[in-house]
Amino acid sequence: LVDGEVVGIDVATRTLRLKDPRRPPIPYDVLSLNVGISPKNVVAPPGLLTPVKPIATFSEKWDALLGRLRSWEVSRGPPD
């Protein structure tokens, strides 16, 4: 966990630069950023996105997504 303000993302070197100049660049393989907001109107194909926030309802949404994926037939495409 890094608690700091990111002021730069270098995708070529896969590093983050923090606002605090005393902190060196932070390397990453996979990056997940918590921007501290709850999304309002997320636009995505139905059934293909499960927002994490608000966290209070995430478990229910995740279980529903897993259920839809279990019924997904590859030849038919994603569930509606």
XYZ file of N, CA, C and O in Angstrom:
320
model
N 0.852 -1.177 0.000
C 0.000 0.000 0.000
C 0.890 1.231 0.000
O 1.808 1.326 0.808
N 0.615 2.133 -0.904
C 1.325 3.400 -0.962
C 0.302 4.502 -0.764
O -0.649 4.614 -1.524
N 0.491 5.281 0.275
C -0.400 6.396 0.547
C 0.325 7.664 0.127
O 1.177 8.172 0.854
N 0.040 8.117 -1.075
C 0.703 9.301 -1.581
C 0.018 9.771 -2.843
O -0.759 9.039 -3.451
N 0.310 11.000 -3.234
C -0.303 11.566 -4.427
C 0.567 11.275 -5.642
O 1.732 11.664 -5.697
N -0.008 10.575 -6.605
C 0.696 10.274 -7.846
C 0.595 11.487 -8.757
O -0.488 11.994 -9.001
N 1.746 11.928 -9.267
C 1.749 13.068 -10.182
C 2.207 12.662 -11.577
O 2.183 13.466 -12.495
N 2.601 11.385 -11.731
C 3.016 10.931 -13.048
C 3.010 9.420 -13.160
O 3.358 8.725 -12.203
N 2.573 8.923 -14.310
C 2.601 7.495 -14.615
C 3.381 7.336 -15.911
O 3.008 7.898 -16.936
N 4.474 6.596 -15.838
C 5.292 6.338 -17.024
C 5.020 4.914 -17.475
O 5.519 3.962 -16.883
N 4.176 4.756 -18.501
C 3.801 3.413 -18.948
C 4.961 2.702 -19.652
O 5.005 1.485 -19.678
N 5.895 3.454 -20.212
C 7.037 2.838 -20.895
C 7.960 2.135 -19.902
O 8.423 1.023 -20.158
N 8.197 2.774 -18.746
C 9.083 2.168 -17.741
C 8.303 1.501 -16.618
O 8.894 0.939 -15.704
N 6.971 1.595 -16.692
C 6.088 1.048 -15.660
C 6.483 1.543 -14.269
O 6.732 0.766 -13.351
N 6.515 2.853 -14.135
C 6.822 3.461 -12.843
C 5.844 4.595 -12.553
O 5.273 5.194 -13.458
N 5.667 4.856 -11.258
C 4.849 5.961 -10.776
C 5.763 7.002 -10.157
O 6.728 6.657 -9.473
N 5.441 8.264 -10.371
C 6.171 9.346 -9.719
C 5.219 9.984 -8.722
O 4.088 10.346 -9.051
N 5.676 10.114 -7.474
C 4.856 10.710 -6.418
C 5.173 12.186 -6.250
O 6.248 12.662 -6.631
N 4.233 12.906 -5.659
C 4.384 14.337 -5.435
C 5.563 14.637 -4.511
O 6.276 15.613 -4.710
N 5.768 13.795 -3.513
C 6.862 13.980 -2.554
C 8.195 13.703 -3.258
O 8.481 12.564 -3.620
N 9.018 14.725 -3.469
C 10.272 14.533 -4.214
C 11.277 13.635 -3.497
O 12.238 13.168 -4.108
N 11.053 13.361 -2.223
C 11.959 12.465 -1.481
C 11.691 10.998 -1.804
O 12.498 10.144 -1.502
N 10.529 10.712 -2.413
C 10.169 9.331 -2.747
C 10.680 8.982 -4.137
O 10.448 9.725 -5.094
N 11.377 7.859 -4.287
C 11.853 7.452 -5.617
C 10.686 6.946 -6.462
O 9.607 6.629 -5.932
N 10.859 6.860 -7.790
C 9.811 6.265 -8.636
C 9.484 4.851 -8.154
O 10.367 4.118 -7.706
N 8.227 4.497 -8.259
C 7.762 3.182 -7.786
C 7.468 2.303 -8.997
O 6.595 2.640 -9.809
N 8.184 1.168 -9.128
C 7.905 0.279 -10.262
C 6.623 -0.523 -10.024
O 6.217 -0.748 -8.884
N 5.966 -0.927 -11.127
C 4.775 -1.756 -11.025
C 4.722 -2.751 -12.183
O 5.294 -2.514 -13.240
N 4.047 -3.879 -11.938
C 3.735 -4.842 -12.997
C 2.295 -4.648 -13.441
O 1.989 -4.540 -14.609
N 1.388 -4.636 -12.456
C -0.039 -4.389 -12.669
C -0.401 -3.250 -11.736
O 0.025 -3.218 -10.590
N -1.221 -2.328 -12.204
C -1.506 -1.131 -11.428
C -3.000 -0.984 -11.183
O -3.804 -1.102 -12.101
N -3.359 -0.764 -9.923
C -4.735 -0.466 -9.550
C -4.710 0.805 -8.725
O -4.037 0.864 -7.703
N -5.428 1.824 -9.173
C -5.429 3.108 -8.486
C -6.757 3.328 -7.785
O -7.818 3.175 -8.377
N -6.702 3.716 -6.519
C -7.895 4.079 -5.770
C -7.965 5.593 -5.771
O -7.202 6.254 -5.075
N -8.872 6.119 -6.550
C -8.967 7.570 -6.682
C -9.906 8.202 -5.665
O -10.110 9.411 -5.670
N -10.501 7.372 -4.805
C -11.280 7.899 -3.697
C -12.658 8.409 -4.030
O -13.198 9.240 -3.324
N -13.267 7.926 -5.113
C -14.608 8.375 -5.465
C -15.519 7.179 -5.700
O -15.059 6.058 -5.866
N -16.796 7.424 -5.731
C -17.772 6.413 -6.132
C -18.287 6.804 -7.509
O -18.762 7.929 -7.691
N -18.192 5.903 -8.496
C -18.653 6.253 -9.836
C -20.162 6.458 -9.867
O -20.893 5.817 -9.137
N -20.600 7.353 -10.742
C -22.032 7.600 -10.867
C -22.590 6.913 -12.101
O -23.342 5.976 -11.998
N -22.224 7.344 -13.257
C -22.764 6.789 -14.493
C -21.652 6.131 -15.293
O -21.066 6.740 -16.176
N -21.371 4.882 -14.970
C -20.332 4.146 -15.672
C -20.917 3.604 -16.965
O -21.940 2.935 -16.967
N -20.274 3.901 -18.088
C -20.741 3.450 -19.388
C -19.892 2.264 -19.817
O -18.681 2.371 -19.952
N -20.529 1.105 -19.980
C -19.836 -0.113 -20.404
C -20.881 -1.082 -20.933
O -22.062 -0.966 -20.620
N -20.450 -2.056 -21.744
C -21.402 -3.058 -22.214
C -22.057 -3.773 -21.026
O -21.369 -4.094 -20.058
N -23.354 -3.993 -21.072
C -24.047 -4.641 -19.955
C -23.439 -6.002 -19.633
O -23.130 -6.777 -20.522
N -23.260 -6.254 -18.340
C -22.781 -7.558 -17.894
C -21.290 -7.751 -17.961
O -20.779 -8.773 -17.520
N -20.532 -6.781 -18.483
C -19.096 -6.966 -18.633
C -18.274 -6.146 -17.653
O -17.060 -6.230 -17.654
N -18.908 -5.365 -16.815
C -18.202 -4.512 -15.883
C -18.872 -4.604 -14.529
O -20.096 -4.539 -14.425
N -18.080 -4.754 -13.487
C -18.607 -4.759 -12.127
C -17.827 -3.744 -11.308
O -16.696 -4.005 -10.912
N -18.403 -2.557 -11.095
C -17.702 -1.556 -10.289
C -17.491 -2.044 -8.861
O -18.342 -2.736 -8.293
N -16.364 -1.714 -8.283
C -16.060 -2.099 -6.905
C -16.775 -1.179 -5.923
O -17.187 -1.611 -4.858
N -16.930 0.074 -6.297
C -17.538 1.026 -5.377
C -18.997 1.237 -5.732
O -19.331 1.230 -6.908
N -19.856 1.400 -4.807
C -19.576 1.397 -3.376
C -19.284 -0.014 -2.879
O -19.928 -0.981 -3.280
N -18.305 -0.135 -2.023
C -17.817 -1.432 -1.559
C -18.901 -2.224 -0.819
O -18.886 -3.451 -0.834
N -19.858 -1.541 -0.215
C -20.911 -2.218 0.550
C -21.732 -3.168 -0.314
O -22.267 -4.160 0.179
N -21.832 -2.896 -1.621
C -22.633 -3.756 -2.494
C -21.774 -4.586 -3.451
O -22.311 -5.295 -4.295
N -20.450 -4.503 -3.319
C -19.569 -5.196 -4.256
C -19.741 -6.712 -4.214
O -19.811 -7.364 -5.247
N -19.798 -7.305 -3.035
C -19.890 -8.763 -2.917
C -21.113 -9.301 -3.660
O -21.030 -10.285 -4.388
N -22.241 -8.628 -3.503
C -23.473 -9.038 -4.185
C -23.307 -8.933 -5.706
O -23.689 -9.826 -6.456
N -22.700 -7.835 -6.167
C -22.481 -7.644 -7.607
C -21.496 -8.675 -8.154
O -21.676 -9.196 -9.256
N -20.451 -8.979 -7.382
C -19.444 -9.946 -7.813
C -20.069 -11.337 -7.948
O -19.838 -12.033 -8.923
N -20.879 -11.734 -6.961
C -21.552 -13.032 -7.028
C -22.470 -13.119 -8.241
O -22.545 -14.147 -8.909
N -23.180 -12.036 -8.546
C -24.067 -12.015 -9.714
C -23.257 -12.145 -11.000
O -23.639 -12.873 -11.925
N -22.115 -11.451 -11.079
C -21.259 -11.554 -12.261
C -20.747 -12.979 -12.436
O -20.777 -13.532 -13.539
N -20.302 -13.609 -11.356
C -19.831 -14.997 -11.449
C -20.935 -15.925 -11.926
O -20.694 -16.832 -12.725
N -22.160 -15.694 -11.465
C -23.288 -16.498 -11.923
C -23.535 -16.340 -13.417
O -23.791 -17.316 -14.125
N -23.451 -15.107 -13.897
C -23.626 -14.865 -15.336
C -22.512 -15.531 -16.136
O -22.763 -16.112 -17.193
N -21.295 -15.463 -15.648
C -20.177 -16.072 -16.372
C -20.297 -17.592 -16.424
O -19.931 -18.214 -17.415
N -20.808 -18.198 -15.362
C -20.978 -19.658 -15.354
C -21.961 -20.112 -16.425
O -21.854 -21.211 -16.947
N -22.920 -19.251 -16.758
C -23.923 -19.626 -17.753
C -23.543 -19.171 -19.165
O -24.294 -19.391 -20.104
N -22.404 -18.575 -19.327
C -21.951 -18.041 -20.602
C -21.505 -19.159 -21.531
O -20.648 -19.964 -21.199
N -22.111 -19.226 -22.686
C -21.704 -20.201 -23.712
C -20.781 -19.494 -24.685
O -21.144 -18.472 -25.259
N -19.593 -20.043 -24.875
C -18.587 -19.384 -25.692
C -19.115 -19.135 -27.103
O -18.901 -18.077 -27.675
N -19.824 -20.069 -27.673
C -20.321 -19.906 -29.040
C -21.395 -18.828 -29.139
O -21.619 -18.266 -30.188
N -22.077 -18.562 -28.044
C -23.166 -17.608 -28.039
C -22.698 -16.185 -27.739
O -23.342 -15.224 -28.082
N -21.597 -16.040 -27.052
C -21.110 -14.728 -26.665
C -21.502 -14.397 -25.247
O -22.093 -15.218 -24.551
N -21.193 -13.178 -24.801
C -21.471 -12.811 -23.414
C -22.962 -12.787 -23.107
O -23.771 -12.569 -24.003
N -23.304 -13.053 -21.852
C -24.723 -13.033 -21.468
C -25.282 -11.623 -21.543
O -24.561 -10.644 -21.427
N -26.576 -11.527 -21.738
C -27.241 -10.208 -21.782
C -27.479 -9.695 -20.387
O -27.648 -10.391 -19.475
